[in-house]
PDB file of N, CA, C and O in Angstrom:
ATOM      1  N   ARG A  30      52.937 -33.084 195.458  1.00 39.00           N
ATOM      2  CA  ARG A  30      52.194 -32.529 196.590  1.00 39.00           C
ATOM      3  C   ARG A  30      51.365 -30.895 196.317  1.00 39.00           C
ATOM      4  O   ARG A  30      51.635 -30.254 195.736  1.00 39.00           O
ATOM      5  N   ARG A  31      49.947 -31.094 196.352  1.00 42.00           N
ATOM      6  CA  ARG A  31      49.202 -29.625 196.401  1.00 42.00           C
ATOM      7  C   ARG A  31      48.435 -29.418 196.953  1.00 42.00           C
ATOM      8  O   ARG A  31      47.667 -29.867 197.712  1.00 42.00           O
ATOM      9  N   TRP A  32      47.386 -28.173 197.465  1.00 43.00           N
ATOM     10  CA  TRP A  32      47.014 -27.557 198.231  1.00 43.00           C
ATOM     11  C   TRP A  32      46.325 -25.931 198.183  1.00 43.00           C
ATOM     12  O   TRP A  32      47.094 -25.391 196.999  1.00 43.00           O
ATOM     13  N   GLY A  33      45.158 -25.889 198.470  1.00 47.00           N
ATOM     14  CA  GLY A  33      44.881 -25.036 197.988  1.00 47.00           C
ATOM     15  C   GLY A  33      45.549 -23.356 198.431  1.00 47.00           C
ATOM     16  O   GLY A  33      46.152 -23.833 199.529  1.00 47.00           O
ATOM     17  N   ASN A  34      45.056 -22.330 198.328  1.00 50.00           N
ATOM     18  CA  ASN A  34      45.480 -21.207 198.452  1.00 50.00           C
ATOM     19  C   ASN A  34      44.001 -20.373 198.715  1.00 50.00           C
ATOM     20  O   ASN A  34      43.343 -20.464 198.267  1.00 50.00           O
ATOM     21  N   ARG A  35      44.395 -19.216 199.287  1.00 52.00           N
ATOM     22  CA  ARG A  35      43.512 -18.014 198.930  1.00 52.00           C
ATOM     23  C   ARG A  35      42.662 -17.849 197.822  1.00 52.00           C
ATOM     24  O   ARG A  35      41.667 -16.656 197.612  1.00 52.00           O
ATOM     25  N   TRP A  36      43.709 -17.906 196.661  1.00 52.00           N
ATOM     26  CA  TRP A  36      42.951 -17.424 194.736  1.00 52.00           C
ATOM     27  C   TRP A  36      42.509 -18.737 194.086  1.00 52.00           C
ATOM     28  O   TRP A  36      41.314 -18.547 193.679  1.00 52.00           O
ATOM     29  N   GLY A  37      42.137 -19.982 195.574  1.00 54.00           N
ATOM     30  CA  GLY A  37      41.067 -20.988 195.106  1.00 54.00           C
ATOM     31  C   GLY A  37      42.069 -21.675 194.598  1.00 54.00           C
ATOM     32  O   GLY A  37      41.316 -22.886 193.367  1.00 54.00           O
ATOM     33  N   SER A  38      43.710 -21.538 193.427  1.00 56.00           N
ATOM     34  CA  SER A  38      44.206 -21.678 192.942  1.00 56.00           C
ATOM     35  C   SER A  38      44.638 -23.408 193.618  1.00 56.00           C
ATOM     36  O   SER A  38      44.312 -23.639 195.056  1.00 56.00           O
ATOM     37  N   GLY A  39      45.227 -24.787 193.307  1.00 57.00           N
ATOM     38  CA  GLY A  39      45.773 -25.658 193.903  1.00 57.00           C
ATOM     39  C   GLY A  39      47.413 -25.027 193.672  1.00 57.00           C
ATOM     40  O   GLY A  39      47.423 -24.670 192.683  1.00 57.00           O
ATOM     41  N   VAL A  40      48.419 -25.140 194.493  1.00 56.00           N
ATOM     42  CA  VAL A  40      49.531 -24.668 194.221  1.00 56.00           C
ATOM     43  C   VAL A  40      50.259 -25.774 194.454  1.00 56.00           C
ATOM     44  O   VAL A  40      49.817 -26.701 195.277  1.00 56.00           O
ATOM     45  N   ILE A  41      51.446 -26.307 193.597  1.00 58.00           N
ATOM     46  CA  ILE A  41      52.124 -27.016 193.526  1.00 58.00           C
ATOM     47  C   ILE A  41      53.596 -26.801 194.143  1.00 58.00           C
ATOM     48  O   ILE A  41      54.467 -26.131 193.962  1.00 58.00           O
ATOM     49  N   ASP A  42      53.780 -27.763 194.894  1.00 53.00           N
ATOM     50  CA  ASP A  42      55.144 -28.078 195.829  1.00 53.00           C
ATOM     51  C   ASP A  42      56.189 -28.977 195.124  1.00 53.00           C
ATOM     52  O   ASP A  42      55.826 -30.053 194.975  1.00 53.00           O
ATOM     53  N   SER A  43      56.820 -28.185 194.517  1.00 51.00           N
ATOM     54  CA  SER A  43      57.797 -29.353 193.467  1.00 51.00           C
ATOM     55  C   SER A  43      58.845 -29.662 194.535  1.00 51.00           C
ATOM     56  O   SER A  43      59.354 -30.383 193.529  1.00 51.00           O
ATOM     57  N   ARG A  44      58.740 -29.054 195.325  1.00 49.00           N
ATOM     58  CA  ARG A  44      59.682 -29.940 196.239  1.00 49.00           C
ATOM     59  C   ARG A  44      59.815 -31.135 196.667  1.00 49.00           C
ATOM     60  O   ARG A  44      60.300 -32.181 197.193  1.00 49.00           O
ATOM     61  N   SER A  45      58.677 -31.519 196.534  1.00 48.00           N
ATOM     62  CA  SER A  45      57.410 -32.537 197.515  1.00 48.00           C
ATOM     63  C   SER A  45      57.503 -33.751 196.112  1.00 48.00           C
ATOM     64  O   SER A  45      56.962 -33.300 194.980  1.00 48.00           O
ATOM     65  N   GLY A  46      57.705 -35.059 196.816  1.00 45.00           N
ATOM     66  CA  GLY A  46      57.018 -35.872 195.991  1.00 45.00           C
ATOM     67  C   GLY A  46      57.233 -35.451 194.522  1.00 45.00           C
ATOM     68  O   GLY A  46      56.333 -34.682 194.380  1.00 45.00           O
ATOM     69  N   GLY A  47      56.766 -37.072 193.584  1.00 46.00           N
ATOM     70  CA  GLY A  47      56.383 -36.627 191.616  1.00 46.00           C
ATOM     71  C   GLY A  47      56.345 -35.438 191.528  1.00 46.00           C
ATOM     72  O   GLY A  47      57.215 -35.939 190.029  1.00 46.00           O
ATOM     73  N   GLN A  48      56.690 -34.483 191.485  1.00 50.00           N
ATOM     74  CA  GLN A  48      57.283 -33.185 190.763  1.00 50.00           C
ATOM     75  C   GLN A  48      59.025 -32.879 191.616  1.00 50.00           C
ATOM     76  O   GLN A  48      59.546 -32.110 192.139  1.00 50.00           O
ATOM     77  N   ASN A  49      59.024 -32.614 189.325  1.00 54.00           N
ATOM     78  CA  ASN A  49      60.375 -32.001 189.958  1.00 54.00           C
ATOM     79  C   ASN A  49      60.476 -30.831 189.341  1.00 54.00           C
ATOM     80  O   ASN A  49      60.099 -30.431 188.508  1.00 54.00           O
ATOM     81  N   ALA A  50      60.771 -29.874 190.380  1.00 54.00           N
ATOM     82  CA  ALA A  50      60.979 -28.122 190.278  1.00 54.00           C
ATOM     83  C   ALA A  50      62.070 -28.163 188.393  1.00 54.00           C
ATOM     84  O   ALA A  50      61.180 -27.351 187.833  1.00 54.00           O
ATOM     85  N   LYS A  51      62.755 -29.128 188.404  1.00 60.00           N
ATOM     86  CA  LYS A  51      63.751 -28.803 186.441  1.00 60.00           C
ATOM     87  C   LYS A  51      62.589 -29.362 185.474  1.00 60.00           C
ATOM     88  O   LYS A  51      62.712 -28.544 184.556  1.00 60.00           O
ATOM     89  N   SER A  52      61.551 -30.156 185.683  1.00 77.00           N
ATOM     90  CA  SER A  52      60.370 -30.098 184.903  1.00 77.00           C
ATOM     91  C   SER A  52      59.241 -29.257 184.729  1.00 77.00           C
ATOM     92  O   SER A  52      58.636 -29.474 183.493  1.00 77.00           O
ATOM     93  N   MET A  53      59.101 -28.783 185.824  1.00 85.00           N
ATOM     94  CA  MET A  53      57.496 -27.145 185.561  1.00 85.00           C
ATOM     95  C   MET A  53      58.488 -26.618 185.105  1.00 85.00           C
ATOM     96  O   MET A  53      58.784 -26.327 184.222  1.00 85.00           O
ATOM     97  N   ARG A  54      56.725 -26.355 183.986  1.00 92.00           N
ATOM     98  CA  ARG A  54      56.748 -25.695 183.172  1.00 92.00           C
ATOM     99  C   ARG A  54      55.257 -25.140 182.986  1.00 92.00           C
ATOM    100  O   ARG A  54      54.393 -25.253 183.195  1.00 92.00           O
ATOM    101  N   CYS A  55      55.123 -23.788 182.792  1.00 95.00           N
ATOM    102  CA  CYS A  55      54.420 -22.564 182.286  1.00 95.00           C
ATOM    103  C   CYS A  55      53.965 -23.050 181.299  1.00 95.00           C
ATOM    104  O   CYS A  55      53.905 -23.372 180.235  1.00 95.00           O
ATOM    105  N   SER A  56      52.313 -23.365 181.370  1.00 96.00           N
ATOM    106  CA  SER A  56      51.301 -23.812 180.300  1.00 96.00           C
ATOM    107  C   SER A  56      51.224 -23.026 179.298  1.00 96.00           C
ATOM    108  O   SER A  56      50.861 -22.384 177.978  1.00 96.00           O
ATOM    109  N   TYR A  57      51.181 -22.042 179.016  1.00 97.00           N
ATOM    110  CA  TYR A  57      51.320 -20.639 178.399  1.00 97.00           C
ATOM    111  C   TYR A  57      52.635 -20.610 177.680  1.00 97.00           C
ATOM    112  O   TYR A  57      53.501 -19.990 177.852  1.00 97.00           O
ATOM    113  N   GLU A  58      52.519 -20.461 176.330  1.00 96.00           N
ATOM    114  CA  GLU A  58      52.996 -20.585 175.608  1.00 96.00           C
ATOM    115  C   GLU A  58      53.952 -19.123 174.937  1.00 96.00           C
ATOM    116  O   GLU A  58      55.077 -19.390 174.681  1.00 96.00           O
ATOM    117  N   LEU A  59      54.080 -18.419 175.589  1.00 97.00           N
ATOM    118  CA  LEU A  59      54.359 -16.927 175.233  1.00 97.00           C
ATOM    119  C   LEU A  59      55.322 -16.265 176.604  1.00 97.00           C
ATOM    120  O   LEU A  59      55.912 -15.604 176.599  1.00 97.00           O
ATOM    121  N   CYS A  60      55.263 -17.039 177.829  1.00 96.00           N
ATOM    122  CA  CYS A  60      56.008 -16.841 179.148  1.00 96.00           C
ATOM    123  C   CYS A  60      56.827 -16.686 178.570  1.00 96.00           C
ATOM    124  O   CYS A  60      57.847 -17.505 178.103  1.00 96.00           O
ATOM    125  N   ALA A  61      57.756 -16.072 179.338  1.00 93.00           N
ATOM    126  CA  ALA A  61      58.819 -14.745 179.545  1.00 93.00           C
ATOM    127  C   ALA A  61      59.776 -15.810 180.435  1.00 93.00           C
ATOM    128  O   ALA A  61      61.148 -16.403 179.414  1.00 93.00           O
ATOM    129  N   THR A  62      59.170 -16.503 181.583  1.00 91.00           N
ATOM    130  CA  THR A  62      60.478 -17.900 181.670  1.00 91.00           C
ATOM    131  C   THR A  62      59.641 -19.066 182.341  1.00 91.00           C
ATOM    132  O   THR A  62      59.217 -18.631 183.278  1.00 91.00           O
ATOM    133  N   PRO A  63      59.735 -19.378 181.265  1.00 93.00           N
ATOM    134  CA  PRO A  63      58.385 -21.038 181.718  1.00 93.00           C
ATOM    135  C   PRO A  63      58.270 -22.542 182.394  1.00 93.00           C
ATOM    136  O   PRO A  63      58.493 -22.600 182.962  1.00 93.00           O
ATOM    137  N   HIS A  64      60.460 -21.534 182.785  1.00 90.00           N
ATOM    138  CA  HIS A  64      60.590 -23.000 184.165  1.00 90.00           C
ATOM    139  C   HIS A  64      60.674 -22.456 185.531  1.00 90.00           C
ATOM    140  O   HIS A  64      61.656 -22.794 185.797  1.00 90.00           O
ATOM    141  N   HIS A  65      60.394 -21.040 185.176  1.00 85.00           N
ATOM    142  CA  HIS A  65      60.784 -20.388 186.790  1.00 85.00           C
ATOM    143  C   HIS A  65      58.929 -19.683 187.461  1.00 85.00           C
ATOM    144  O   HIS A  65      58.507 -19.013 186.164  1.00 85.00           O
ATOM    145  N   SER A  66      59.095 -19.917 189.063  1.00 82.00           N
ATOM    146  CA  SER A  66      58.063 -19.346 189.032  1.00 82.00           C
ATOM    147  C   SER A  66      58.507 -18.508 190.659  1.00 82.00           C
ATOM    148  O   SER A  66      57.923 -19.570 191.514  1.00 82.00           O
ATOM    149  N   GLY A  67      59.046 -17.638 190.713  1.00 75.00           N
ATOM    150  CA  GLY A  67      59.219 -16.896 191.479  1.00 75.00           C
ATOM    151  C   GLY A  67      60.045 -17.749 192.956  1.00 75.00           C
ATOM    152  O   GLY A  67      60.935 -18.545 192.246  1.00 75.00           O
ATOM    153  N   ARG A  68      59.800 -18.132 194.385  1.00 62.00           N
ATOM    154  CA  ARG A  68      60.598 -19.429 194.850  1.00 62.00           C
ATOM    155  C   ARG A  68      60.452 -20.316 194.676  1.00 62.00           C
ATOM    156  O   ARG A  68      61.140 -21.607 195.162  1.00 62.00           O
ATOM    157  N   GLY A  69      59.221 -20.718 193.999  1.00 52.00           N
ATOM    158  CA  GLY A  69      58.799 -22.355 193.676  1.00 52.00           C
ATOM    159  C   GLY A  69      58.049 -22.634 194.892  1.00 52.00           C
ATOM    160  O   GLY A  69      57.498 -23.965 194.871  1.00 52.00           O
ATOM    161  N   ASP A  70      57.666 -22.069 196.214  1.00 53.00           N
ATOM    162  CA  ASP A  70      56.594 -22.657 197.470  1.00 53.00           C
ATOM    163  C   ASP A  70      55.653 -21.846 197.787  1.00 53.00           C
ATOM    164  O   ASP A  70      55.466 -21.004 197.043  1.00 53.00           O
ATOM    165  N   GLY A  71      54.588 -22.225 198.111  1.00 57.00           N
ATOM    166  CA  GLY A  71      53.880 -21.212 198.378  1.00 57.00           C
ATOM    167  C   GLY A  71      53.310 -20.617 197.878  1.00 57.00           C
ATOM    168  O   GLY A  71      53.063 -21.265 196.754  1.00 57.00           O
ATOM    169  N   GLU A  72      52.741 -19.933 198.122  1.00 63.00           N
ATOM    170  CA  GLU A  72      52.088 -18.486 197.511  1.00 63.00           C
ATOM    171  C   GLU A  72      52.255 -18.228 196.037  1.00 63.00           C
ATOM    172  O   GLU A  72      52.183 -17.615 195.156  1.00 63.00           O
ATOM    173  N   HIS A  73      53.599 -18.253 196.023  1.00 72.00           N
ATOM    174  CA  HIS A  73      54.627 -17.812 194.680  1.00 72.00           C
ATOM    175  C   HIS A  73      55.067 -18.953 193.791  1.00 72.00           C
ATOM    176  O   HIS A  73      55.764 -18.791 193.109  1.00 72.00           O
ATOM    177  N   GLY A  74      54.748 -20.230 194.298  1.00 81.00           N
ATOM    178  CA  GLY A  74      54.795 -21.376 193.653  1.00 81.00           C
ATOM    179  C   GLY A  74      54.278 -21.744 192.321  1.00 81.00           C
ATOM    180  O   GLY A  74      53.071 -20.604 191.661  1.00 81.00           O
ATOM    181  N   TRP A  75      53.772 -22.744 191.615  1.00 87.00           N
ATOM    182  CA  TRP A  75      53.400 -23.339 190.420  1.00 87.00           C
ATOM    183  C   TRP A  75      51.924 -23.102 190.319  1.00 87.00           C
ATOM    184  O   TRP A  75      51.716 -23.874 191.649  1.00 87.00           O
ATOM    185  N   LYS A  76      50.539 -22.727 190.237  1.00 90.00           N
ATOM    186  CA  LYS A  76      49.918 -22.588 190.282  1.00 90.00           C
ATOM    187  C   LYS A  76      48.577 -23.492 188.918  1.00 90.00           C
ATOM    188  O   LYS A  76      49.258 -23.264 187.574  1.00 90.00           O
ATOM    189  N   LEU A  77      47.851 -24.694 189.542  1.00 91.00           N
ATOM    190  CA  LEU A  77      47.581 -25.719 189.607  1.00 91.00           C
ATOM    191  C   LEU A  77      45.574 -24.895 188.927  1.00 91.00           C
ATOM    192  O   LEU A  77      45.225 -24.846 190.439  1.00 91.00           O
ATOM    193  N   VAL A  78      44.936 -24.627 188.093  1.00 94.00           N
ATOM    194  CA  VAL A  78      44.301 -23.992 187.505  1.00 94.00           C
ATOM    195  C   VAL A  78      42.762 -25.077 188.317  1.00 94.00           C
ATOM    196  O   VAL A  78      42.811 -26.043 187.624  1.00 94.00           O
ATOM    197  N   THR A  79      42.218 -24.818 188.819  1.00 92.00           N
ATOM    198  CA  THR A  79      41.009 -25.903 189.133  1.00 92.00           C
ATOM    199  C   THR A  79      39.676 -25.286 189.314  1.00 92.00           C
ATOM    200  O   THR A  79      39.411 -23.876 188.486  1.00 92.00           O
ATOM    201  N   ALA A  80      38.393 -25.964 189.578  1.00 92.00           N
ATOM    202  CA  ALA A  80      37.166 -25.757 189.686  1.00 92.00           C
ATOM    203  C   ALA A  80      37.142 -24.996 190.332  1.00 92.00           C
ATOM    204  O   ALA A  80      35.593 -23.676 190.570  1.00 92.00           O
ATOM    205  N   GLN A  81      37.736 -24.559 191.355  1.00 91.00           N
ATOM    206  CA  GLN A  81      37.238 -23.893 192.436  1.00 91.00           C
ATOM    207  C   GLN A  81      38.735 -22.386 192.072  1.00 91.00           C
ATOM    208  O   GLN A  81      38.615 -21.537 193.363  1.00 91.00           O
ATOM    209  N   THR A  82      39.169 -22.095 191.469  1.00 91.00           N
ATOM    210  CA  THR A  82      40.061 -21.355 190.823  1.00 91.00           C
ATOM    211  C   THR A  82      39.400 -19.423 191.464  1.00 91.00           C
ATOM    212  O   THR A  82      37.860 -19.794 190.349  1.00 91.00           O
ATOM    213  N   ARG A  83      38.973 -18.535 191.838  1.00 90.00           N
ATOM    214  CA  ARG A  83      38.728 -17.343 191.517  1.00 90.00           C
ATOM    215  C   ARG A  83      39.457 -16.115 191.708  1.00 90.00           C
ATOM    216  O   ARG A  83      38.938 -15.464 191.738  1.00 90.00           O
ATOM    217  N   ALA A  84      40.716 -16.505 191.373  1.00 90.00           N
ATOM    218  CA  ALA A  84      41.097 -15.116 191.810  1.00 90.00           C
ATOM    219  C   ALA A  84      40.974 -13.903 190.440  1.00 90.00           C
ATOM    220  O   ALA A  84      40.537 -14.316 188.890  1.00 90.00           O
ATOM    221  N   GLY A  85      40.919 -12.696 191.670  1.00 91.00           N
ATOM    222  CA  GLY A  85      40.246 -11.696 190.568  1.00 91.00           C
ATOM    223  C   GLY A  85      39.103 -12.030 189.771  1.00 91.00           C
ATOM    224  O   GLY A  85      38.712 -10.939 189.171  1.00 91.00           O
ATOM    225  N   ASN A  86      38.380 -12.210 190.250  1.00 92.00           N
ATOM    226  CA  ASN A  86      36.982 -12.038 190.013  1.00 92.00           C
ATOM    227  C   ASN A  86      36.519 -13.043 188.975  1.00 92.00           C
ATOM    228  O   ASN A  86      35.726 -12.650 188.231  1.00 92.00           O
ATOM    229  N   ARG A  87      37.637 -13.658 187.738  1.00 94.00           N
ATOM    230  CA  ARG A  87      37.423 -14.388 186.466  1.00 94.00           C
ATOM    231  C   ARG A  87      37.125 -15.747 186.508  1.00 94.00           C
ATOM    232  O   ARG A  87      36.692 -15.797 187.413  1.00 94.00           O
ATOM    233  N   ASP A  88      36.792 -15.516 185.263  1.00 95.00           N
ATOM    234  CA  ASP A  88      35.955 -17.131 184.564  1.00 95.00           C
ATOM    235  C   ASP A  88      37.318 -17.652 184.473  1.00 95.00           C
ATOM    236  O   ASP A  88      38.375 -16.978 183.738  1.00 95.00           O
ATOM    237  N   TRP A  89      37.938 -18.578 184.805  1.00 95.00           N
ATOM    238  CA  TRP A  89      39.444 -19.791 184.551  1.00 95.00           C
ATOM    239  C   TRP A  89      38.684 -20.593 184.005  1.00 95.00           C
ATOM    240  O   TRP A  89      39.560 -21.452 183.664  1.00 95.00           O
ATOM    241  N   THR A  90      37.524 -21.067 183.765  1.00 96.00           N
ATOM    242  CA  THR A  90      36.895 -22.235 183.402  1.00 96.00           C
ATOM    243  C   THR A  90      37.398 -22.432 182.050  1.00 96.00           C
ATOM    244  O   THR A  90      37.863 -23.735 182.237  1.00 96.00           O
ATOM    245  N   GLU A  91      37.698 -22.342 180.572  1.00 96.00           N
ATOM    246  CA  GLU A  91      39.191 -22.420 179.953  1.00 96.00           C
ATOM    247  C   GLU A  91      40.116 -22.943 180.385  1.00 96.00           C
ATOM    248  O   GLU A  91      40.980 -23.624 179.362  1.00 96.00           O
ATOM    249  N   LEU A  92      40.366 -22.582 181.209  1.00 96.00           N
ATOM    250  CA  LEU A  92      42.070 -23.105 182.352  1.00 96.00           C
ATOM    251  C   LEU A  92      42.047 -23.959 182.665  1.00 96.00           C
ATOM    252  O   LEU A  92      42.993 -24.087 183.231  1.00 96.00           O
ATOM    253  N   ILE A  93      41.244 -24.983 183.154  1.00 96.00           N
ATOM    254  CA  ILE A  93      40.822 -25.181 184.298  1.00 96.00           C
ATOM    255  C   ILE A  93      42.192 -27.008 184.048  1.00 96.00           C
ATOM    256  O   ILE A  93      41.686 -26.590 182.533  1.00 96.00           O
ATOM    257  N   GLY A  94      42.673 -27.159 184.289  1.00 94.00           N
ATOM    258  CA  GLY A  94      43.778 -28.219 184.235  1.00 94.00           C
ATOM    259  C   GLY A  94      44.952 -28.144 184.088  1.00 94.00           C
ATOM    260  O   GLY A  94      46.126 -28.276 183.735  1.00 94.00           O
ATOM    261  N   ARG A  95      45.574 -26.420 184.068  1.00 95.00           N
ATOM    262  CA  ARG A  95      46.828 -25.742 182.992  1.00 95.00           C
ATOM    263  C   ARG A  95      47.220 -25.201 184.391  1.00 95.00           C
ATOM    264  O   ARG A  95      46.803 -24.541 185.485  1.00 95.00           O
ATOM    265  N   VAL A  96      48.930 -25.880 184.317  1.00 94.00           N
ATOM    266  CA  VAL A  96      49.535 -25.119 185.361  1.00 94.00           C
ATOM    267  C   VAL A  96      50.319 -23.786 184.751  1.00 94.00           C
ATOM    268  O   VAL A  96      51.008 -23.827 184.036  1.00 94.00           O
ATOM    269  N   PHE A  97      50.239 -22.870 185.574  1.00 94.00           N
ATOM    270  CA  PHE A  97      51.191 -21.438 185.717  1.00 94.00           C
ATOM    271  C   PHE A  97      51.822 -21.363 186.267  1.00 94.00           C
ATOM    272  O   PHE A  97      52.309 -21.564 187.929  1.00 94.00           O
ATOM    273  N   CYS A  98      52.889 -20.118 186.043  1.00 92.00           N
ATOM    274  CA  CYS A  98      54.125 -19.686 187.223  1.00 92.00           C
ATOM    275  C   CYS A  98      53.229 -18.728 187.770  1.00 92.00           C
ATOM    276  O   CYS A  98      52.143 -17.851 187.383  1.00 92.00           O
ATOM    277  N   ASN A  99      53.736 -18.412 188.331  1.00 90.00           N
ATOM    278  CA  ASN A  99      52.830 -17.252 189.486  1.00 90.00           C
ATOM    279  C   ASN A  99      52.710 -15.712 188.121  1.00 90.00           C
ATOM    280  O   ASN A  99      51.924 -15.529 188.560  1.00 90.00           O
ATOM    281  N   ALA A 100      53.779 -15.346 188.192  1.00 92.00           N
ATOM    282  CA  ALA A 100      54.072 -14.059 187.056  1.00 92.00           C
ATOM    283  C   ALA A 100      52.360 -14.272 186.333  1.00 92.00           C
ATOM    284  O   ALA A 100      51.221 -13.944 186.099  1.00 92.00           O
ATOM    285  N   CYS A 101      52.453 -15.483 185.174  1.00 95.00           N
ATOM    286  CA  CYS A 101      51.079 -15.149 184.493  1.00 95.00           C
ATOM    287  C   CYS A 101      49.777 -16.022 184.967  1.00 95.00           C
ATOM    288  O   CYS A 101      48.643 -15.392 184.772  1.00 95.00           O
ATOM    289  N   PHE A 102      50.078 -16.392 186.322  1.00 93.00           N
ATOM    290  CA  PHE A 102      48.819 -16.366 186.887  1.00 93.00           C
ATOM    291  C   PHE A 102      48.388 -15.144 187.343  1.00 93.00           C
ATOM    292  O   PHE A 102      46.934 -14.956 187.364  1.00 93.00           O
ATOM    293  N   MET A 103      49.165 -14.308 187.647  1.00 92.00           N
ATOM    294  CA  MET A 103      48.531 -13.307 188.335  1.00 92.00           C
ATOM    295  C   MET A 103      48.243 -12.445 187.110  1.00 92.00           C
ATOM    296  O   MET A 103      47.033 -11.375 187.296  1.00 92.00           O
ATOM    297  N   GLN A 104      49.436 -12.398 186.595  1.00 95.00           N
ATOM    298  CA  GLN A 104      48.537 -11.552 184.667  1.00 95.00           C
ATOM    299  C   GLN A 104      47.381 -11.791 184.248  1.00 95.00           C
ATOM    300  O   GLN A 104      46.259 -10.949 184.182  1.00 95.00           O
ATOM    301  N   PHE A 105      46.993 -13.218 184.448  1.00 96.00           N
ATOM    302  CA  PHE A 105      45.246 -13.728 184.341  1.00 96.00           C
ATOM    303  C   PHE A 105      44.203 -12.933 185.225  1.00 96.00           C
ATOM    304  O   PHE A 105      43.841 -12.420 185.159  1.00 96.00           O
ATOM    305  N   ALA A 106      45.223 -13.420 186.443  1.00 94.00           N
ATOM    306  CA  ALA A 106      43.645 -12.779 188.129  1.00 94.00           C
ATOM    307  C   ALA A 106      44.005 -10.955 187.467  1.00 94.00           C
ATOM    308  O   ALA A 106      42.904 -10.576 187.731  1.00 94.00           O
ATOM    309  N   THR A 107      44.527 -10.515 187.450  1.00 95.00           N
ATOM    310  CA  THR A 107      44.550  -8.927 187.333  1.00 95.00           C
ATOM    311  C   THR A 107      43.997  -8.384 186.078  1.00 95.00           C
ATOM    312  O   THR A 107      43.280  -7.204 186.085  1.00 95.00           O
ATOM    313  N   ARG A 108      44.197  -8.206 185.246  1.00 96.00           N
ATOM    314  CA  ARG A 108      44.280  -8.231 183.853  1.00 96.00           C
ATOM    315  C   ARG A 108      43.014  -8.619 182.835  1.00 96.00           C
ATOM    316  O   ARG A 108      42.374  -8.611 181.724  1.00 96.00           O
ATOM    317  N   GLY A 109      42.398  -9.946 183.593  1.00 96.00           N
ATOM    318  CA  GLY A 109      41.684 -11.236 182.373  1.00 96.00           C
ATOM    319  C   GLY A 109      42.537 -11.816 181.867  1.00 96.00           C
ATOM    320  O   GLY A 109      41.173 -12.071 180.206  1.00 96.00           O
ATOM    321  N   THR A 110      43.855 -11.715 180.934  1.00 96.00           N
ATOM    322  CA  THR A 110      44.004 -11.808 179.760  1.00 96.00           C
ATOM    323  C   THR A 110      45.622 -12.270 179.960  1.00 96.00           C
ATOM    324  O   THR A 110      46.692 -12.417 181.625  1.00 96.00           O
ATOM    325  N   LEU A 111      45.906 -13.767 179.707  1.00 97.00           N
ATOM    326  CA  LEU A 111      47.847 -13.925 179.747  1.00 97.00           C
ATOM    327  C   LEU A 111      48.540 -13.035 178.690  1.00 97.00           C
ATOM    328  O   LEU A 111      49.699 -13.431 178.821  1.00 97.00           O
ATOM    329  N   GLU A 112      48.109 -12.460 177.945  1.00 95.00           N
ATOM    330  CA  GLU A 112      49.261 -11.077 176.554  1.00 95.00           C
ATOM    331  C   GLU A 112      49.293 -10.307 177.584  1.00 95.00           C
ATOM    332  O   GLU A 112      48.522 -10.281 178.382  1.00 95.00           O
ATOM    333  N   ARG A 113      50.462 -10.172 177.593  1.00 90.00           N
ATOM    334  CA  ARG A 113      51.238  -8.673 178.111  1.00 90.00           C
ATOM    335  C   ARG A 113      51.256  -7.923 177.411  1.00 90.00           C
ATOM    336  O   ARG A 113      51.632  -8.016 175.856  1.00 90.00           O
ATOM    337  N   PRO A 114      51.295  -6.679 178.149  1.00 82.00           N
ATOM    338  CA  PRO A 114      50.789  -5.194 176.808  1.00 82.00           C
ATOM    339  C   PRO A 114      52.027  -4.819 175.715  1.00 82.00           C
ATOM    340  O   PRO A 114      53.181  -5.425 176.609  1.00 82.00           O
TER     341      PRO A 114
END
């Protein structure tokens, strides 16, 4: 199940049909915790980047269709890059 949030991304509820929390993985290859995304629900869950994603007033075009953990999603939203300092 997916639904939109205030960031314009689709949030994936890994607790409901089709999506298994254990199979979810952040698509950023250098993610420190690729199988973990906060509480796993609501605005702290997995983020699917859509054409409507507007978090941080960033250009998300190159990332449409990718799934990120909350930490990587917020890293890009606040800094404009997935790379950590």
